[in-house]
PDB file of C-alpha atoms in Angstrom:
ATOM      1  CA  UNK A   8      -9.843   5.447 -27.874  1.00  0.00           C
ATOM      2  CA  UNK A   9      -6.526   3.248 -28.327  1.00  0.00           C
ATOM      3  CA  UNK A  10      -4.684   4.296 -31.593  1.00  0.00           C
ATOM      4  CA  UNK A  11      -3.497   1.468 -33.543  1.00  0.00           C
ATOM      5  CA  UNK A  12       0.312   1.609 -34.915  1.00  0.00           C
ATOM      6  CA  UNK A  13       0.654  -1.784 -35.773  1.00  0.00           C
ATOM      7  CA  UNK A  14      -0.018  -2.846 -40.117  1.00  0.00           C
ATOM      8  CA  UNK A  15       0.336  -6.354 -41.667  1.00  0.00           C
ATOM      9  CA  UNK A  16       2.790  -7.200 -44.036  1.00  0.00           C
ATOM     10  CA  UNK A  17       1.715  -5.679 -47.290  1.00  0.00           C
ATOM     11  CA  UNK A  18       2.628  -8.686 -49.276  1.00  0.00           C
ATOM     12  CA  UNK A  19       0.258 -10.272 -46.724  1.00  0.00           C
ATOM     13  CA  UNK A  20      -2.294  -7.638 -47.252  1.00  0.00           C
ATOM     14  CA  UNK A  21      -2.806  -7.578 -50.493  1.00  0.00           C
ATOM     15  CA  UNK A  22      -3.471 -11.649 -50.851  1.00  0.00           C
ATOM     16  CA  UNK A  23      -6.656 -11.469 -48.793  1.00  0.00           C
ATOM     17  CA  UNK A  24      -7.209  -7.902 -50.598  1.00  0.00           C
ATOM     18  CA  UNK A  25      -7.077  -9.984 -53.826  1.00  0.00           C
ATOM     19  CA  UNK A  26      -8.990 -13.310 -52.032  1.00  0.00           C
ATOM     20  CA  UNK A  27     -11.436 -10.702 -50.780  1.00  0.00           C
ATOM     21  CA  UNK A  28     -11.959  -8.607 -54.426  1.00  0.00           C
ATOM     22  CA  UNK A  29     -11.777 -11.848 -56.324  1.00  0.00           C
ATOM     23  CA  UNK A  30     -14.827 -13.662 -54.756  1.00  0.00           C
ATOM     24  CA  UNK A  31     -17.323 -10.565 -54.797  1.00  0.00           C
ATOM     25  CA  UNK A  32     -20.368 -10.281 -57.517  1.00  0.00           C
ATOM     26  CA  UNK A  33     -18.650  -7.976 -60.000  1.00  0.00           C
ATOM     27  CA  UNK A  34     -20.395  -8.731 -62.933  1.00  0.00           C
ATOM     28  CA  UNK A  35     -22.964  -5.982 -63.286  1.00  0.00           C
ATOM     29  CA  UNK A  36     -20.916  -3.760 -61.185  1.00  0.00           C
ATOM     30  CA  UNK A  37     -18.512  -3.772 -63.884  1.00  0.00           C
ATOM     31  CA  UNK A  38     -20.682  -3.432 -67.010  1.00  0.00           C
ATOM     32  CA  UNK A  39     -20.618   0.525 -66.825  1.00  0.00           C
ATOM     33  CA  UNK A  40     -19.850   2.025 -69.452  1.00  0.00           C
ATOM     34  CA  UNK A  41     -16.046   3.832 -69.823  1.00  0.00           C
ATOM     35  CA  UNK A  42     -16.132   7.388 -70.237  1.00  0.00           C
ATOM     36  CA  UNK A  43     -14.372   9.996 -73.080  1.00  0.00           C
ATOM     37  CA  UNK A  44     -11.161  10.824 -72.792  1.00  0.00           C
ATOM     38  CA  UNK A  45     -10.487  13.999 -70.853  1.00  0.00           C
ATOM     39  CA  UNK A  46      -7.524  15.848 -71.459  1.00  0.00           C
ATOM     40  CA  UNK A  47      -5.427  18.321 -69.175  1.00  0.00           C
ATOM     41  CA  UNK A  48      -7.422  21.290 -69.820  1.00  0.00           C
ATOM     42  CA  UNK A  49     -10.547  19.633 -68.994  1.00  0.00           C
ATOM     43  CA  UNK A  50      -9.496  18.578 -65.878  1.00  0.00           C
ATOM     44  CA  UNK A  51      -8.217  22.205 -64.978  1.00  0.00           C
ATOM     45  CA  UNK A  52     -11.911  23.555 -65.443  1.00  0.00           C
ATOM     46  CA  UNK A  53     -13.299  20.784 -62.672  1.00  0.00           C
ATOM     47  CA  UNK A  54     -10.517  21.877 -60.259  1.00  0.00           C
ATOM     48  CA  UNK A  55     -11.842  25.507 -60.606  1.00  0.00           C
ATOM     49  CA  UNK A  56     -15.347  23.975 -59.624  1.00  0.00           C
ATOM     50  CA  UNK A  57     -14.395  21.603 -56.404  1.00  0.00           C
ATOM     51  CA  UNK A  58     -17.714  21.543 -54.402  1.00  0.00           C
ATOM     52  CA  UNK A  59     -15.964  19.689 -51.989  1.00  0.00           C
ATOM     53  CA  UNK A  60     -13.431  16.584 -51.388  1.00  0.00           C
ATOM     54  CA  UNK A  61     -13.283  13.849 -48.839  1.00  0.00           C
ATOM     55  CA  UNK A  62     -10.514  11.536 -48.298  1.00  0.00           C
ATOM     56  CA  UNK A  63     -11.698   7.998 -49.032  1.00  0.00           C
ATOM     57  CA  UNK A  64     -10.902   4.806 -46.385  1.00  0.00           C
ATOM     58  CA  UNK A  65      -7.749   4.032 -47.968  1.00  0.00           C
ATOM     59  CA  UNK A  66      -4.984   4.940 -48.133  1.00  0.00           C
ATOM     60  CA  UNK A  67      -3.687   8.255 -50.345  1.00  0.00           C
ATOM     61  CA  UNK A  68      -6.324   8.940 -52.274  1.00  0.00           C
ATOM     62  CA  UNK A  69      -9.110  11.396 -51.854  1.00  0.00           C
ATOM     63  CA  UNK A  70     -12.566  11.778 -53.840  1.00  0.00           C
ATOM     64  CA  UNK A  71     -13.295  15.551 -55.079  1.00  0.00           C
ATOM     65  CA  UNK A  72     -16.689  16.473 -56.340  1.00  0.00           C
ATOM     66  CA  UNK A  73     -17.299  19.281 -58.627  1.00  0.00           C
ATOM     67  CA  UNK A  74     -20.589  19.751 -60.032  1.00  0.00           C
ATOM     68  CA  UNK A  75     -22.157  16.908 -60.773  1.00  0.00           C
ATOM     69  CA  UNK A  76     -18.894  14.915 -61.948  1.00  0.00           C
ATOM     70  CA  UNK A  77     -16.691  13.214 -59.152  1.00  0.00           C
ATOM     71  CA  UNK A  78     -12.859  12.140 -60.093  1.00  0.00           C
ATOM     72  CA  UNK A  79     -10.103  11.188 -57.685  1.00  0.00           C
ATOM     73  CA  UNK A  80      -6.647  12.492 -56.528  1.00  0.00           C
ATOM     74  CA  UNK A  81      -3.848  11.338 -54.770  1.00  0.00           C
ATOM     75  CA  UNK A  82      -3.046  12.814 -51.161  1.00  0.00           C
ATOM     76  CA  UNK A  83      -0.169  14.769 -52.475  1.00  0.00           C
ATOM     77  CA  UNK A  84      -2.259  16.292 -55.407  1.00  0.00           C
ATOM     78  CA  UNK A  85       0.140  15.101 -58.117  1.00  0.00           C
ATOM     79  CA  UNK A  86      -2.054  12.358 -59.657  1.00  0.00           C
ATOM     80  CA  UNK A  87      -5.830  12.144 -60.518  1.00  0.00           C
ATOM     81  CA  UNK A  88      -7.594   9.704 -61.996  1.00  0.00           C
ATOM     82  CA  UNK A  89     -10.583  10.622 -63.942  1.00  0.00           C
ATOM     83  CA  UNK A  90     -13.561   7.958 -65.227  1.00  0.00           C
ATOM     84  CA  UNK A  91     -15.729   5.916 -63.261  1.00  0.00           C
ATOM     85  CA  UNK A  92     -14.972   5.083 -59.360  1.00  0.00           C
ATOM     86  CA  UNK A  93     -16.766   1.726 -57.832  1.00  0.00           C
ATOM     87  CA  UNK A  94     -16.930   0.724 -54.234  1.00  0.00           C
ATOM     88  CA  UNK A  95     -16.692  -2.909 -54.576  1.00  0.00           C
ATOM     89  CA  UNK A  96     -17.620  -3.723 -51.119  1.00  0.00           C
ATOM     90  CA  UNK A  97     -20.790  -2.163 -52.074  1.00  0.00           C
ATOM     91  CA  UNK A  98     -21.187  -3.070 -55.399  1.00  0.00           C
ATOM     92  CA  UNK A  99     -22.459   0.551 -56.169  1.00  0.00           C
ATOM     93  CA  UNK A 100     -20.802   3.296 -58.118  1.00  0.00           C
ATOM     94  CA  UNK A 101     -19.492   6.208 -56.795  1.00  0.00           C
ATOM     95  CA  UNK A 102     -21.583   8.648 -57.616  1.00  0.00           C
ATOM     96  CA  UNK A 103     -21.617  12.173 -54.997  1.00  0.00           C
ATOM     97  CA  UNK A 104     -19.466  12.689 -52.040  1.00  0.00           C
ATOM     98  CA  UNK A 105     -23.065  12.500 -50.153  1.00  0.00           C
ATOM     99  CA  UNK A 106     -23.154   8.751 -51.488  1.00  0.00           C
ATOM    100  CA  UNK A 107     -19.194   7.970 -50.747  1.00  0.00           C
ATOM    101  CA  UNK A 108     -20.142   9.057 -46.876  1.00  0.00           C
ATOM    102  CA  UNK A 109     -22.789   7.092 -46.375  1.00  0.00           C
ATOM    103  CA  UNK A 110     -21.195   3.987 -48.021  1.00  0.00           C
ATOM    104  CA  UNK A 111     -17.785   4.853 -46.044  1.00  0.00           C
ATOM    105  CA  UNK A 112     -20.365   4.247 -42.453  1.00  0.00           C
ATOM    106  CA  UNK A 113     -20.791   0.522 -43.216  1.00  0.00           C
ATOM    107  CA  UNK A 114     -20.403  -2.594 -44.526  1.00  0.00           C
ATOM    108  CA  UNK A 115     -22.704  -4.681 -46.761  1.00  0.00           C
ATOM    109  CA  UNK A 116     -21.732  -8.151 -44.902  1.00  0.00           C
ATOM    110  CA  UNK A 117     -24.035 -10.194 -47.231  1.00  0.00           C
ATOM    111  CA  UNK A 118     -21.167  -9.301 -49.785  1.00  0.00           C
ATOM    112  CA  UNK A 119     -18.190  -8.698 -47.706  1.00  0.00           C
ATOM    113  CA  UNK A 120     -18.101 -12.007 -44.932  1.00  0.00           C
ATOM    114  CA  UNK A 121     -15.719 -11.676 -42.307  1.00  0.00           C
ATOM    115  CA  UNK A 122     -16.177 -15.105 -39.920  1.00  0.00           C
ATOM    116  CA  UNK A 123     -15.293 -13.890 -36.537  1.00  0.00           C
ATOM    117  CA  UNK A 124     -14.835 -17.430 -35.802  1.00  0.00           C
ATOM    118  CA  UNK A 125     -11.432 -17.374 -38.087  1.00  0.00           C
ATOM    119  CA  UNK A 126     -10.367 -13.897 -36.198  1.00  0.00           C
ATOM    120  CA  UNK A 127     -10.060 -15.852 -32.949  1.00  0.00           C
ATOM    121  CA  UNK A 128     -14.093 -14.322 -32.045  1.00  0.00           C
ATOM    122  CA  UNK A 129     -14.746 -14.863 -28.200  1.00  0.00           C
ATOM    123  CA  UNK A 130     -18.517 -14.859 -28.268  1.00  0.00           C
ATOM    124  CA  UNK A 131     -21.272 -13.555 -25.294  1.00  0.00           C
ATOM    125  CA  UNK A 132     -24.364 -13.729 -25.907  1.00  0.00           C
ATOM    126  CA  UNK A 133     -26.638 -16.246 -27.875  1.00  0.00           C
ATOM    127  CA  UNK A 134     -28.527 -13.860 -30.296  1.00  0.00           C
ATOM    128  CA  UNK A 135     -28.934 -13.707 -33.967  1.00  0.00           C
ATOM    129  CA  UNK A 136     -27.959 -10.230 -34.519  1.00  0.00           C
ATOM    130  CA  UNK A 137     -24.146 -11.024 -34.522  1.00  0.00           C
ATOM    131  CA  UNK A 138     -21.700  -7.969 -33.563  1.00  0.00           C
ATOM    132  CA  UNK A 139     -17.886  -7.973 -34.225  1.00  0.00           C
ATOM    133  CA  UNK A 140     -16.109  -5.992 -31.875  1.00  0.00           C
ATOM    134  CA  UNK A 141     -12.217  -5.384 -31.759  1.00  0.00           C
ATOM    135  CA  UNK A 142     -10.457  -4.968 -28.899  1.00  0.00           C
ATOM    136  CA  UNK A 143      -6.743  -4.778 -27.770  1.00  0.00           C
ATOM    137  CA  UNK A 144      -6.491  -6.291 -23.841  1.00  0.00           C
ATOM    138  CA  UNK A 145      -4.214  -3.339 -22.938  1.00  0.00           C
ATOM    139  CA  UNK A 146      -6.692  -0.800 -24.119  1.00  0.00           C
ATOM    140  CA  UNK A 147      -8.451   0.903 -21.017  1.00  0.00           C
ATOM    141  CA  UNK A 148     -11.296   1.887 -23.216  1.00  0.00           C
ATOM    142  CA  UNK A 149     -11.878  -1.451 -24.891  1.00  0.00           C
ATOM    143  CA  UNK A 150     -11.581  -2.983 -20.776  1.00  0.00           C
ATOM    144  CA  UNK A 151     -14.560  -0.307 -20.296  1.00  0.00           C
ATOM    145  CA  UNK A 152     -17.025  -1.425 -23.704  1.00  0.00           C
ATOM    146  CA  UNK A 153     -16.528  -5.312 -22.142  1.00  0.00           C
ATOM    147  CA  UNK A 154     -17.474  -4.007 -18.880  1.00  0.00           C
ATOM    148  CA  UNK A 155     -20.597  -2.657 -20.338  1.00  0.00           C
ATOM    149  CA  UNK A 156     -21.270  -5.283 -22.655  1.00  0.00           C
ATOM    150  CA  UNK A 157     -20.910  -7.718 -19.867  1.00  0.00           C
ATOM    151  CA  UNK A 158     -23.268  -5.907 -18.119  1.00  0.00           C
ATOM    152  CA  UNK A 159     -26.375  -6.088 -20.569  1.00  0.00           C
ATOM    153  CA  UNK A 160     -29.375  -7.558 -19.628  1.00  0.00           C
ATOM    154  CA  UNK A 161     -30.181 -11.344 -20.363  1.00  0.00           C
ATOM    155  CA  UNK A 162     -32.899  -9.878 -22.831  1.00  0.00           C
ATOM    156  CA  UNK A 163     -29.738  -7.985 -24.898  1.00  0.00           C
ATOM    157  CA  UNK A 164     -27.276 -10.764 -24.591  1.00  0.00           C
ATOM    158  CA  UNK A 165     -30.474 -12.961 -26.201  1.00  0.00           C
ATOM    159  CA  UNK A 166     -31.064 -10.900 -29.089  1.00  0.00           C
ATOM    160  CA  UNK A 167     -27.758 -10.163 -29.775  1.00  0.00           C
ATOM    161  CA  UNK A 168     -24.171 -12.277 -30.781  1.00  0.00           C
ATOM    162  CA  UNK A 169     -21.295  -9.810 -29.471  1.00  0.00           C
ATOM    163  CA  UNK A 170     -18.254 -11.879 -31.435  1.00  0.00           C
ATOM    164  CA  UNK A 171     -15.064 -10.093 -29.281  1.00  0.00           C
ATOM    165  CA  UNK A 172     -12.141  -9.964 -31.396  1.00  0.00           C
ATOM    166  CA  UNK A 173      -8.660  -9.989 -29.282  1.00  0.00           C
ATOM    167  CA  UNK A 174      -6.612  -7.235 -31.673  1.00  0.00           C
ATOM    168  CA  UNK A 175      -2.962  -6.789 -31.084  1.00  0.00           C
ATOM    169  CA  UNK A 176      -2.073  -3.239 -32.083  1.00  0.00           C
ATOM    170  CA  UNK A 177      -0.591  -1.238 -28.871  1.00  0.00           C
ATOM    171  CA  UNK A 178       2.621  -3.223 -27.740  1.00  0.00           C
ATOM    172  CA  UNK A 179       4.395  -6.604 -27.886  1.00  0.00           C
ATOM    173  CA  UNK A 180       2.838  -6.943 -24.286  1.00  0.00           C
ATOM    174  CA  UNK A 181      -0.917  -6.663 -26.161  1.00  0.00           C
ATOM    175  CA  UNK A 182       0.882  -9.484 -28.786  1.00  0.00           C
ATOM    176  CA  UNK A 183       2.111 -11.726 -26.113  1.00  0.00           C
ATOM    177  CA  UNK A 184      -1.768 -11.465 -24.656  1.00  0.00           C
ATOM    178  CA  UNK A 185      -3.406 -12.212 -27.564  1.00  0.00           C
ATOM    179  CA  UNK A 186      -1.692 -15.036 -28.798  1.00  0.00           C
ATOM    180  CA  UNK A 187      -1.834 -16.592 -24.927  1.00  0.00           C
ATOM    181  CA  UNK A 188      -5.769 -15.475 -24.936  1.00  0.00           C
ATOM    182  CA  UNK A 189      -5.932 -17.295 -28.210  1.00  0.00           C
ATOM    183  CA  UNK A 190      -3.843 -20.269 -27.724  1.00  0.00           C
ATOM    184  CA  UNK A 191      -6.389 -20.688 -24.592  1.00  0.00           C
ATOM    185  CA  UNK A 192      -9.179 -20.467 -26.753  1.00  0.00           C
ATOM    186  CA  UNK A 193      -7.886 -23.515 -28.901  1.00  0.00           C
ATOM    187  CA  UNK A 194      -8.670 -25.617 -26.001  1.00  0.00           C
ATOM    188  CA  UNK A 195     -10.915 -23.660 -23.349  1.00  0.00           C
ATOM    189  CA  UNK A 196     -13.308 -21.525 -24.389  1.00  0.00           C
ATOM    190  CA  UNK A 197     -14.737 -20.195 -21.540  1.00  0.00           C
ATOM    191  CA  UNK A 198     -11.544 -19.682 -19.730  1.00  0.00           C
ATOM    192  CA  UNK A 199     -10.588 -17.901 -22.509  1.00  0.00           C
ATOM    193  CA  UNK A 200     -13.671 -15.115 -22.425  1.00  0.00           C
ATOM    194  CA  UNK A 201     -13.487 -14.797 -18.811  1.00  0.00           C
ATOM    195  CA  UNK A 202     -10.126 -14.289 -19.081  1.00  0.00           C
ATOM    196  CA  UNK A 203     -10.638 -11.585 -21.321  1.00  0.00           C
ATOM    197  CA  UNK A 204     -13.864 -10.064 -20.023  1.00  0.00           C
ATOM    198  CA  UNK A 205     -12.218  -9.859 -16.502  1.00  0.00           C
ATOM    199  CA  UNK A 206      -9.157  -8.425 -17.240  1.00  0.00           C
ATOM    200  CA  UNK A 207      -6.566 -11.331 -16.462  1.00  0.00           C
ATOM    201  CA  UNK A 208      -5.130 -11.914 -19.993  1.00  0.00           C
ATOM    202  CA  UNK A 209      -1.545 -10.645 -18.436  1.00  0.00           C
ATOM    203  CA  UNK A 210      -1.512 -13.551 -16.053  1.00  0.00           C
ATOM    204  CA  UNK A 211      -2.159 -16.000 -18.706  1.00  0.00           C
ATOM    205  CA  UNK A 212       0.562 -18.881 -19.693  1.00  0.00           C
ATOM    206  CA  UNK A 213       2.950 -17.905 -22.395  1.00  0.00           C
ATOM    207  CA  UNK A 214       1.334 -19.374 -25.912  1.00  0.00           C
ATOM    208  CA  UNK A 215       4.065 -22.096 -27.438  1.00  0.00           C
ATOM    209  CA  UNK A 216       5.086 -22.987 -31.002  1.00  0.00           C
ATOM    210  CA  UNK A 217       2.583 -21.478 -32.927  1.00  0.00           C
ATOM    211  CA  UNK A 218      -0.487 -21.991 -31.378  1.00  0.00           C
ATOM    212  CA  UNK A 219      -2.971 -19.068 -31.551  1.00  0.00           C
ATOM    213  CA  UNK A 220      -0.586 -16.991 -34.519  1.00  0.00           C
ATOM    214  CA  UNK A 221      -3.562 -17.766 -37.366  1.00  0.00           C
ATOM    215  CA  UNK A 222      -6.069 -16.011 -35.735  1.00  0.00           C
ATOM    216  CA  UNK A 223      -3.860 -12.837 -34.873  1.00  0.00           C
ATOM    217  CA  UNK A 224      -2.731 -12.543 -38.385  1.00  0.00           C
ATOM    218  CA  UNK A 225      -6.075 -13.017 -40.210  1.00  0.00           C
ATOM    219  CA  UNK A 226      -6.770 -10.375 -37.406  1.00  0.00           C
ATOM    220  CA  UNK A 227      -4.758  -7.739 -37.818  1.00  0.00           C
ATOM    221  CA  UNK A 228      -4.978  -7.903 -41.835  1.00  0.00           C
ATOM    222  CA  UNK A 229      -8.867  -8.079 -41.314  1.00  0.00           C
ATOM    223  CA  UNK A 230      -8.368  -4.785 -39.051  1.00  0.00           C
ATOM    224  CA  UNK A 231      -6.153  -3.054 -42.005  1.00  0.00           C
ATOM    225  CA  UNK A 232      -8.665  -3.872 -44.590  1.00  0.00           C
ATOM    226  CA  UNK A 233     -11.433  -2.130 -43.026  1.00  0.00           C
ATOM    227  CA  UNK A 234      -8.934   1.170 -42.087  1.00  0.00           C
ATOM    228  CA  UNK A 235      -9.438   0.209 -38.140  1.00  0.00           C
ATOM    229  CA  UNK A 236      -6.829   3.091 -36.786  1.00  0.00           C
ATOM    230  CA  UNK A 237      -8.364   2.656 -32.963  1.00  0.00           C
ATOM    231  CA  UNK A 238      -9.858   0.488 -30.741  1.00  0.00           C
ATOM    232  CA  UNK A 239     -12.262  -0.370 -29.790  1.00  0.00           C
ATOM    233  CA  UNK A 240     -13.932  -0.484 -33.104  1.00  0.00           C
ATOM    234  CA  UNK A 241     -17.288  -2.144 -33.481  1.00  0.00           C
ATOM    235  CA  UNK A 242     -19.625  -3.505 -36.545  1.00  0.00           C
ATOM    236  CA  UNK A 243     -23.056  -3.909 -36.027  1.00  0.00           C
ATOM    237  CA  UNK A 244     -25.217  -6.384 -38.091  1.00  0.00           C
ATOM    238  CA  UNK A 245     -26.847  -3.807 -40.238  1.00  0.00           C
ATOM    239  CA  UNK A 246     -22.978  -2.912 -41.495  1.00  0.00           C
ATOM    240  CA  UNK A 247     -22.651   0.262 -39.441  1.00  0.00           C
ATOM    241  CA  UNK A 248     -19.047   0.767 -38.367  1.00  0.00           C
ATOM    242  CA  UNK A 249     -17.856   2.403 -35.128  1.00  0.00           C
ATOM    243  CA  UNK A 250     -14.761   3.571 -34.168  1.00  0.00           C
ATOM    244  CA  UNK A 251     -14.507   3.774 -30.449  1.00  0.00           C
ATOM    245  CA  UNK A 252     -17.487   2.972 -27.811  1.00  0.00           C
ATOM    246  CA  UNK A 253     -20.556   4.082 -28.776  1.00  0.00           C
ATOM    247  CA  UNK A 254     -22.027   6.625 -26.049  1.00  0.00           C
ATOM    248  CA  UNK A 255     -25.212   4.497 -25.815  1.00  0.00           C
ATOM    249  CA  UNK A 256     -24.288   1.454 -26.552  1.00  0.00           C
ATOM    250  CA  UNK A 257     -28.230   0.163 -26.505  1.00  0.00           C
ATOM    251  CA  UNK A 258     -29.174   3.072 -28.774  1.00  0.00           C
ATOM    252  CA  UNK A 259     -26.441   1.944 -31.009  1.00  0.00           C
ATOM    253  CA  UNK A 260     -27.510  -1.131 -31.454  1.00  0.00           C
ATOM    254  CA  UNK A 261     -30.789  -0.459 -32.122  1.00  0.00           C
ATOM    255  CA  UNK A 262     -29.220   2.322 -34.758  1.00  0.00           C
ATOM    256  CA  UNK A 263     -30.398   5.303 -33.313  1.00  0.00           C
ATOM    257  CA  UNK A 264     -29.048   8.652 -34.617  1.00  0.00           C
ATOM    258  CA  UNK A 265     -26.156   9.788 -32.794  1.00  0.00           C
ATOM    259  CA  UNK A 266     -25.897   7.055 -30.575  1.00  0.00           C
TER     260      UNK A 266
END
């Protein structure tokens, strides 16, 4: 897998956070009650019982169970913040470390939308089941997922959407690719996906002005949202998330265990 070094601005970053927060179905999320106060020495008696901790998908802050009560520390272990912990996305509340991972696999995209189509999405494939998948054109392991991807069967590519999301994150050479992949795209589709599918986005004419620098941006703070730190990453349209190619990608998409 291709690490990813690159962030957004946070000032950037936190106005789709807040565009993203504000627009989700809070209401009954929100209704739960807030807990008693819990002072110092309470706090001391749950660290003596830590069942176990997990660091949560943002970040600096990590989610410690002990018995049946879950609170939250910083990475450092000077802060914690004790009461009631929601995962938005989700509109559930954090409840168990055993709920937090399974939440932390997926997505609920009836609640949380992300239009490839605004990312600067290349799509293959005609099928309902619609499957966002990042990629950075100077990754050798994303240039081996669109090889296989490519390679489906006209049965796959029919039941399934693969929406192929150009992500800058290794170099200013990946940068320079995407924006000319996407400033393609703006005018030739087609040339644009078989640019990227076979490999030639390095040949491509330089992008001018500003064309194809809104889809990179929404891009990239999409990609820092979700806590992509490689590529490629894929989502599939149950939610499930997956960092780096899945090792069947068929039985992956079907959501087979341990695909």
């Amino acid at each position: 897998m291709c690490m990813c070094p690159s962030h957004p601005s946070s000032e950037t970053t936190w106005r789709l956070l807040l565009t993203v927060t504000l627009n989700l179905p809070l209401g009954s999320v929100l209704a739960e009650p807030a807990p008693a106060d819990v002072q110092p020495s309470d706090l001391a008696g749950l660290m003596q019982g830590i069942g176990g901790m997990r660091r949560l998908p943002v970040s600096g802050v990590q989610m410690v169970q002990s018995g049946d009560q879950v609170f939250f520390v910083s990475a450092n272990g000077r802060y914690a913040f004790l009461g009631l912990g929601f995962d938005l996305w989700h509109g559930t509340r954090l409840t168990s470390l055993a709920e937090a991972d399974r939440l932390m696999q997926r997505i609920d995209r009836s609640r949380l939308k992300l239009a490839g189509e605004d990312l600067g999405a290349l799509d293959l494939g005609t099928g309902d089941g619609e499957v966002l998948v990042f990629v950075d054109p100077r990754c050798p392991q994303c240039a081996a997922l669109l090889d296989r991807i490519r390679a489906l069967s006209e049965v796959v590519l029919k039941t399934y959407r693969f929406r192929l999301i150009p992500l800058p994150v290794l170099s200013q050479a990946s940068q320079r690719e995407v924006l000319a992949l996407n400033c393609l795209a703006e005018t030739d589709q087609p040339g644009a996906i078989a640019a990227l599918l076979e490999h030639r986005t390095d040949v491509l004419s330089p992008a001018t002005g500003r064309c194809g620098q809104g889809p990179i941006q929404r891009a990239l703070v999409t990609a820092h949202l979700l806590g992509i730190e490689r590529v490629p990453f894929l989502i599939a349209p149950d939610g499930r998330l997956q960092s780096g190619a899945p090792a069947d990608l068929s039985a992956w998409l079907a959501g087979e265990e341990g695909a």
